[in-house]
Amino acid sequence: MAKVTVSTLAKMKKQQKKITALTAYDASFAKLFHDNGVDIILVGDSLGMVLQGSEDTLSVSNNDIAYHTRCVRAGSKELFVIADMPFMTYSNPTQTCENAAQLMRAGANMVKLEGGEWLLDSIRALTQQGIPVCGHLGLTPQSVNVFGGFKIQGRQDEQADRMVADAKALEEAGAQLLVVECIPSPLAKRISDELSIPVIGIGAGKETDGQILVMHDLVGISAGYIPKFSKNFLAETGNMPDAVKKYCQDVQSGAFPTSEHEFN
Ligand code: KIV
């Protein structure tokens, strides 16, 4: 497998080839995903919920993400690895660059930050220092207490317009990828159409440039609850390699997600 880079991902958007992404937290799953067609691994702060058993992602530390990034990188030299910047580790440009450097040294190719316009100075600082950035808009889990729960975002016109403006501002500041989470599908399509960087969706319909799922949702073992936008590919295929292959094939062909997994 050739190394996946930011150029590979940009080219895939141009060629309208869907990008496949999953979260992973260790070397064994990183290798399995490498061997079965995944383009991007996200070392997500979702690990606070699916590995550590917390109710949200707020307790995850930069050391936690660095540790799991190192584990994931050991499982694949070629996959594109994005490391999540945890809650309160990117409050200003200096703090952001220091914490992002730890994640890059652990093996990440890019860091992901949740939020809109307030992040622009930090994104400029990161890209100036040679650290590629992925934005994250919509249901940004680190703001769960502001939202009053894990709720769909961007349903009102004003909120949707602000999200489109934020997405464009992130791209202009230097972000090279964007994740949109739990937003209405028409809004996700609008953002994907208006941006030239790839947009990866989760709970955002099929019209984005790629899809991401938390790996525990893909195999139906998330603690207690499977989100509406997810699908248990293991139940359908009966073994892990085929579950991952089927997910990638269905994303690439447009068979996943269907209208049953989206919000309107
Ligand atoms: O932490 C995570 O796993 C994420 C995905 C849900 C996109 O941010």
Short mmCIF file of C-alpha atoms and ligand atoms in Angstrom, two decimals:
data_model
loop_
_atom_site.label_atom_id
_atom_site.label_comp_id
_atom_site.label_asym_id
_atom_site.label_seq_id
_atom_site.Cartn_x
_atom_site.Cartn_y
_atom_site.Cartn_z
CA MET A 1 0.00 0.00 0.00
CA ALA A 2 1.36 3.44 -0.94
CA LYS A 3 1.64 6.01 1.87
CA VAL A 4 -1.55 8.08 2.25
CA THR A 5 -0.73 11.80 2.46
CA VAL A 6 -2.64 15.10 2.39
CA SER A 7 -1.99 15.13 -1.38
CA THR A 8 -3.58 11.68 -1.76
CA LEU A 9 -6.68 12.92 0.07
CA ALA A 10 -6.90 16.17 -1.93
CA LYS A 11 -6.60 14.14 -5.15
CA MET A 12 -9.35 11.77 -4.03
CA LYS A 13 -11.72 14.72 -3.59
CA LYS A 14 -10.85 16.02 -7.08
CA GLN A 15 -11.45 12.58 -8.57
CA GLN A 16 -14.66 12.15 -6.55
CA LYS A 17 -13.28 9.00 -4.91
CA LYS A 18 -14.79 8.57 -1.44
CA ILE A 19 -12.38 8.59 1.50
CA THR A 20 -12.75 5.84 4.13
CA ALA A 21 -11.89 6.55 7.75
CA LEU A 22 -12.27 4.75 11.09
CA THR A 23 -11.11 5.44 14.59
CA ALA A 24 -8.50 3.10 16.07
CA TYR A 25 -6.49 3.15 19.25
CA ASP A 26 -3.97 0.30 18.96
CA ALA A 27 -1.53 -1.43 16.61
CA SER A 28 -3.61 -4.57 15.94
CA PHE A 29 -6.65 -2.68 14.68
CA ALA A 30 -4.45 -0.22 12.79
CA LYS A 31 -2.91 -3.16 10.92
CA LEU A 32 -6.32 -4.74 10.29
CA PHE A 33 -7.64 -1.45 8.89
CA HIS A 34 -4.48 -1.01 6.80
CA ASP A 35 -4.92 -4.48 5.31
CA ASN A 36 -8.60 -4.03 4.48
CA GLY A 37 -8.92 -0.75 2.60
CA VAL A 38 -9.09 2.12 5.13
CA ASP A 39 -7.43 5.42 4.10
CA ILE A 40 -7.43 7.33 7.40
CA ILE A 41 -7.24 6.34 11.06
CA LEU A 42 -8.38 8.84 13.65
CA VAL A 43 -7.02 8.43 17.16
CA GLY A 44 -10.17 10.04 18.49
CA ASP A 45 -10.81 11.39 21.95
CA SER A 46 -13.83 9.07 21.68
CA LEU A 47 -11.37 6.76 23.45
CA GLY A 48 -12.55 8.47 26.64
CA MET A 49 -15.92 6.83 26.08
CA VAL A 50 -15.17 3.55 24.29
CA LEU A 51 -11.88 2.63 26.03
CA GLN A 52 -12.02 4.47 29.36
CA GLY A 53 -15.79 4.17 29.90
CA SER A 54 -16.47 7.87 30.58
CA GLU A 55 -19.78 9.53 29.71
CA ASP A 56 -18.05 12.06 27.47
CA THR A 57 -14.63 12.92 26.03
CA LEU A 58 -13.63 15.65 28.49
CA SER A 59 -11.33 13.61 30.72
CA VAL A 60 -8.97 12.57 27.91
CA SER A 61 -5.44 14.00 28.17
CA ASN A 62 -2.82 14.84 25.56
CA ASN A 63 -0.67 12.03 27.00
CA ASP A 64 -3.55 9.57 26.40
CA ILE A 65 -3.82 10.57 22.73
CA ALA A 66 -0.01 10.55 22.29
CA TYR A 67 0.18 7.03 23.78
CA HIS A 68 -2.55 5.64 21.49
CA THR A 69 -1.13 7.48 18.46
CA ARG A 70 2.20 5.72 19.06
CA CYS A 71 0.36 2.36 19.29
CA VAL A 72 -1.57 3.02 16.06
CA ARG A 73 1.52 4.14 14.17
CA ALA A 74 3.26 0.91 15.16
CA GLY A 75 0.50 -0.98 13.31
CA SER A 76 0.83 0.87 10.01
CA LYS A 77 3.54 3.03 8.53
CA GLU A 78 1.42 3.93 5.49
CA LEU A 79 -2.00 4.92 6.82
CA PHE A 80 -2.82 8.58 7.32
CA VAL A 81 -3.12 9.07 11.09
CA ILE A 82 -5.03 12.00 12.60
CA ALA A 83 -4.65 12.65 16.33
CA ASP A 84 -7.43 14.41 18.21
CA MET A 85 -6.45 17.37 20.38
CA PRO A 86 -8.29 16.83 23.68
CA PHE A 87 -10.52 19.27 25.58
CA MET A 88 -8.66 22.41 26.77
CA THR A 89 -5.35 21.51 25.12
CA TYR A 90 -5.70 24.15 22.37
CA SER A 91 -6.90 27.28 24.14
CA ASN A 92 -4.29 29.58 22.56
CA PRO A 93 -1.77 29.27 19.71
CA THR A 94 1.27 28.61 21.94
CA GLN A 95 -0.41 25.88 23.99
CA THR A 96 -1.87 24.41 20.78
CA CYS A 97 1.51 24.16 19.03
CA GLU A 98 3.20 22.57 22.06
CA ASN A 99 0.52 19.93 22.50
CA ALA A 100 0.21 19.27 18.76
CA ALA A 101 3.99 18.76 18.55
CA GLN A 102 3.72 15.96 21.13
CA LEU A 103 1.10 14.23 18.95
CA MET A 104 3.11 14.67 15.75
CA ARG A 105 6.20 13.24 17.48
CA ALA A 106 4.09 10.25 18.53
CA GLY A 107 3.41 9.50 14.84
CA ALA A 108 0.44 11.59 13.74
CA ASN A 109 0.25 13.08 10.24
CA MET A 110 -2.31 15.71 11.25
CA VAL A 111 -4.12 17.01 14.34
CA LYS A 112 -7.86 17.61 14.70
CA LEU A 113 -9.42 20.50 16.62
CA GLU A 114 -13.10 21.07 17.39
CA GLY A 115 -14.56 24.50 16.70
CA GLY A 116 -15.00 27.42 14.32
CA GLU A 117 -13.73 30.94 13.99
CA TRP A 118 -12.11 31.19 17.42
CA LEU A 119 -9.49 28.65 16.24
CA LEU A 120 -8.17 30.62 13.28
CA ASP A 121 -5.03 31.99 14.97
CA SER A 122 -4.13 28.53 16.27
CA ILE A 123 -4.67 26.96 12.84
CA ARG A 124 -2.44 29.57 11.22
CA ALA A 125 0.24 28.97 13.88
CA LEU A 126 0.07 25.19 13.40
CA THR A 127 0.32 25.30 9.62
CA GLN A 128 3.16 27.82 9.80
CA GLN A 129 5.03 25.35 12.03
CA GLY A 130 4.44 22.49 9.58
CA ILE A 131 1.57 20.78 11.42
CA PRO A 132 -1.39 19.87 9.15
CA VAL A 133 -4.84 20.58 10.59
CA CYS A 134 -8.24 18.90 10.41
CA GLY A 135 -11.22 20.99 11.56
CA HIS A 136 -14.31 19.52 13.23
CA LEU A 137 -17.73 21.21 13.09
CA GLY A 138 -21.32 20.31 13.97
CA LEU A 139 -21.84 18.13 17.03
CA THR A 140 -18.41 18.73 18.53
CA PRO A 141 -18.43 16.37 21.55
CA GLN A 142 -16.11 18.53 23.67
CA SER A 143 -18.93 21.13 23.76
CA VAL A 144 -21.57 18.64 24.93
CA ASN A 145 -22.24 20.72 28.06
CA VAL A 146 -22.86 23.85 25.98
CA PHE A 147 -25.22 21.95 23.64
CA GLY A 148 -27.07 20.36 26.57
CA GLY A 149 -26.44 16.83 25.29
CA PHE A 150 -25.34 15.02 22.13
CA LYS A 151 -27.75 16.86 19.81
CA ILE A 152 -27.92 17.38 16.04
CA GLN A 153 -26.47 20.78 15.07
CA GLY A 154 -27.21 23.17 12.19
CA ARG A 155 -30.94 22.60 11.92
CA GLN A 156 -31.80 26.34 11.93
CA ASP A 157 -30.91 28.45 8.87
CA GLU A 158 -28.86 30.92 10.90
CA GLN A 159 -26.87 28.13 12.59
CA ALA A 160 -26.34 26.44 9.21
CA ASP A 161 -25.08 29.68 7.60
CA ARG A 162 -22.68 30.21 10.50
CA MET A 163 -21.35 26.67 10.08
CA VAL A 164 -20.72 27.22 6.36
CA ALA A 165 -18.90 30.50 7.17
CA ASP A 166 -16.84 28.71 9.86
CA ALA A 167 -15.95 25.92 7.43
CA LYS A 168 -14.73 28.41 4.83
CA ALA A 169 -12.75 30.34 7.44
CA LEU A 170 -11.04 27.14 8.66
CA GLU A 171 -10.04 26.28 5.10
CA GLU A 172 -8.76 29.81 4.49
CA ALA A 173 -6.67 29.67 7.69
CA GLY A 174 -4.96 26.52 6.42
CA ALA A 175 -7.03 23.49 7.48
CA GLN A 176 -6.54 20.67 4.94
CA LEU A 177 -9.42 18.43 6.03
CA LEU A 178 -12.75 18.89 7.82
CA VAL A 179 -14.94 16.50 9.82
CA VAL A 180 -18.64 17.34 10.10
CA GLU A 181 -20.60 15.44 12.73
CA CYS A 182 -24.36 14.98 13.16
CA ILE A 183 -25.68 17.72 10.91
CA PRO A 184 -28.53 17.61 8.36
CA SER A 185 -27.44 15.97 5.09
CA PRO A 186 -28.28 18.99 2.87
CA LEU A 187 -26.01 21.17 5.03
CA ALA A 188 -23.20 18.61 4.82
CA LYS A 189 -23.58 18.57 1.03
CA ARG A 190 -23.47 22.38 0.93
CA ILE A 191 -20.26 22.46 2.98
CA SER A 192 -18.65 19.71 0.87
CA ASP A 193 -19.58 21.52 -2.36
CA GLU A 194 -18.35 24.93 -1.19
CA LEU A 195 -14.98 23.77 0.20
CA SER A 196 -12.06 22.63 -1.89
CA ILE A 197 -10.58 20.54 0.98
CA PRO A 198 -12.06 17.05 1.63
CA VAL A 199 -15.01 16.92 4.04
CA ILE A 200 -15.49 13.70 6.02
CA GLY A 201 -18.93 13.05 7.50
CA ILE A 202 -20.27 11.14 10.48
CA GLY A 203 -24.03 11.28 10.80
CA ALA A 204 -24.00 13.80 7.96
CA GLY A 205 -25.42 11.82 5.03
CA LYS A 206 -23.79 10.37 1.94
CA GLU A 207 -22.89 13.55 0.03
CA THR A 208 -19.62 14.31 1.86
CA ASP A 209 -16.21 13.42 0.38
CA GLY A 210 -15.78 10.53 2.79
CA GLN A 211 -17.11 8.84 5.92
CA ILE A 212 -15.79 8.11 9.39
CA LEU A 213 -17.16 5.86 12.14
CA VAL A 214 -16.02 5.04 15.64
CA MET A 215 -14.73 1.47 15.24
CA HIS A 216 -16.75 0.17 18.20
CA ASP A 217 -19.94 1.29 16.41
CA LEU A 218 -18.88 -0.52 13.23
CA VAL A 219 -18.76 -3.80 15.17
CA GLY A 220 -21.72 -3.11 17.46
CA ILE A 221 -19.88 -3.08 20.80
CA SER A 222 -20.13 0.56 21.90
CA ALA A 223 -20.93 0.75 25.59
CA GLY A 224 -24.68 0.61 25.76
CA TYR A 225 -25.81 2.40 22.63
CA ILE A 226 -25.42 2.36 18.83
CA PRO A 227 -26.03 5.76 17.21
CA LYS A 228 -28.66 6.06 14.48
CA PHE A 229 -26.02 7.04 11.91
CA SER A 230 -23.96 3.92 12.47
CA LYS A 231 -24.28 0.36 11.22
CA ASN A 232 -23.10 -2.97 12.64
CA PHE A 233 -21.04 -4.32 9.74
CA LEU A 234 -19.81 -7.25 11.84
CA ALA A 235 -23.36 -8.58 12.24
CA GLU A 236 -23.69 -8.51 8.45
CA THR A 237 -20.38 -10.16 7.57
CA GLY A 238 -19.51 -12.40 10.55
CA ASN A 239 -15.80 -11.54 10.85
CA MET A 240 -13.67 -8.45 11.40
CA PRO A 241 -11.67 -8.27 8.14
CA ASP A 242 -14.86 -8.65 6.07
CA ALA A 243 -16.68 -6.09 8.23
CA VAL A 244 -13.96 -3.51 7.52
CA LYS A 245 -13.83 -4.41 3.81
CA LYS A 246 -17.63 -4.15 3.53
CA TYR A 247 -17.65 -0.76 5.27
CA CYS A 248 -15.00 0.54 2.83
CA GLN A 249 -16.79 -0.92 -0.21
CA ASP A 250 -20.14 0.53 0.87
CA VAL A 251 -18.65 3.98 1.52
CA GLN A 252 -16.85 3.93 -1.84
CA SER A 253 -19.94 2.78 -3.77
CA GLY A 254 -22.32 5.12 -1.95
CA ALA A 255 -24.25 2.22 -0.39
CA PHE A 256 -23.45 3.54 3.10
CA PRO A 257 -24.80 5.66 4.65
CA THR A 258 -28.43 5.35 3.51
CA SER A 259 -31.35 7.66 4.35
CA GLU A 260 -31.95 5.52 7.44
CA HIS A 261 -28.61 6.75 8.88
CA GLU A 262 -29.03 10.47 8.17
CA PHE A 263 -30.69 13.54 9.66
CA ASN A 264 -32.81 15.94 7.64
O1 KIV B 1 -13.25 11.30 18.73
C1 KIV B 1 -13.73 10.80 17.70
O2 KIV B 1 -13.78 9.58 17.53
C2 KIV B 1 -14.23 11.70 16.68
C3 KIV B 1 -15.09 11.11 15.60
C4 KIV B 1 -16.44 10.83 16.13
C5 KIV B 1 -15.13 11.95 14.38
O3 KIV B 1 -14.01 12.88 16.74
#
